[in-house]
Coordinates of C-alpha atoms in Angstrom, one line a residue:
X26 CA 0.0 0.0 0.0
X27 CA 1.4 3.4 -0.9
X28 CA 1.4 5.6 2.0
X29 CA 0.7 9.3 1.3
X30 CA 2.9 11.5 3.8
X31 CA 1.9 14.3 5.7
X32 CA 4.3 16.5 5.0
X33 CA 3.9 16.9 1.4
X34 CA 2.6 20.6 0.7
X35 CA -1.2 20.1 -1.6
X36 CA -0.4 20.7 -5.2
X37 CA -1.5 23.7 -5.3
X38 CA 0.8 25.2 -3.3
X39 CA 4.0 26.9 -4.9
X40 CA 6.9 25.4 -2.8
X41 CA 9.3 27.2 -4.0
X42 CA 8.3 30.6 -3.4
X43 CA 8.2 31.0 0.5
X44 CA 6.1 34.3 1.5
X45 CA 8.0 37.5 2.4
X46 CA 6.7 38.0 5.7
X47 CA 7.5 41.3 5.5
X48 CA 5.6 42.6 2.3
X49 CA 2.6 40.1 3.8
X50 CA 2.5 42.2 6.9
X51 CA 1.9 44.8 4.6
X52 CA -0.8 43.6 2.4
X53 CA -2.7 42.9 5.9
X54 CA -2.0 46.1 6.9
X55 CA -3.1 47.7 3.7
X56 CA -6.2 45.4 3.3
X57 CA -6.8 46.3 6.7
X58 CA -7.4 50.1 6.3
X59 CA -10.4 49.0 4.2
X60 CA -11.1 46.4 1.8
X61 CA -10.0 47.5 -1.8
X62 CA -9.5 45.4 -5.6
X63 CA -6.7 43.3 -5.8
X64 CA -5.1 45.3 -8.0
X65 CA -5.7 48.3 -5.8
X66 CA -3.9 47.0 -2.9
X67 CA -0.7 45.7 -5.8
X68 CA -0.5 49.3 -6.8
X69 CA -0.8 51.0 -3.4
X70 CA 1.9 48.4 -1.7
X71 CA 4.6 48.2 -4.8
X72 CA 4.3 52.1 -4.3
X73 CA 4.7 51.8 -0.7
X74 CA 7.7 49.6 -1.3
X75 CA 10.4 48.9 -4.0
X76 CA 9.2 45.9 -4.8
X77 CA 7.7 44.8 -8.5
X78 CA 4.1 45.0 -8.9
X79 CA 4.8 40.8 -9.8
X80 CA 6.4 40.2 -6.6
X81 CA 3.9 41.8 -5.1
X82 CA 0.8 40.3 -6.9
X83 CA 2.4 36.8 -6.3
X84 CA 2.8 37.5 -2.1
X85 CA -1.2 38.7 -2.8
X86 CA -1.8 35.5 -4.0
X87 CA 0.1 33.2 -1.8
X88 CA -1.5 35.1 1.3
X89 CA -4.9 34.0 -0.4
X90 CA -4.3 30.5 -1.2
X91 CA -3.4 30.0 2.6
X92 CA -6.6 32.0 3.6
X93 CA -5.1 34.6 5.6
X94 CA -6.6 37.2 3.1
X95 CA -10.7 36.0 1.9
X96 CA -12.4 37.9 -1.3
X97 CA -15.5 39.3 -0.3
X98 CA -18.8 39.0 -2.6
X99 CA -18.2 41.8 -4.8
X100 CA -14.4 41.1 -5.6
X101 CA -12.5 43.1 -2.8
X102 CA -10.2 41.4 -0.4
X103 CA -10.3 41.3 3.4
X104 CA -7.8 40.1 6.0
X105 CA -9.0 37.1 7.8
X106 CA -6.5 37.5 11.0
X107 CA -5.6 40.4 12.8
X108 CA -1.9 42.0 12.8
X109 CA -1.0 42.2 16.4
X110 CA 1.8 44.8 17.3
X111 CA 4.5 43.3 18.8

């Protein structure tokens, strides 16, 4: 019997591109000041930062596939935890 380990990642996570914690702190942040497009909160962070609107997009995206950011009904994103400041 072929025995399926626990440790592999689903398929539809990217392993190889581990989340900036960093620029996800700030797309919380920023999605935390109100609920806004996806493309809104690309623009508004790669601004904020130096970082390419890709980078940026793909960090949005990670942080959705692990649910820490949820799309509301009419497209917008919101934060599904809370930043605490440390």
């Amino acid at each position: 019997a072929n025995i399926i380990q626990n440790t592999m990642a689903p398929s539809y996570v990217s392993r190889d591109s581990d989340i900036d914690e960093e620029l996800a702190d700030r797309l919380i942040q920023r999605v935390q000041e109100g609920p806004a497009k996806p493309w809104t909160i690309v623009s508004d962070v790669a601004d904020a930062t130096d970082e390419s609107p890709e980078t940026v997009r793909e960090s949005l995206r990670q942080l959705t596939l692990k649910g820490r950011l949820t799309p509301t009904a009419d497209g917008d994103l919101r934060a599904t935890e809370t930043l605490t400041d440390v």
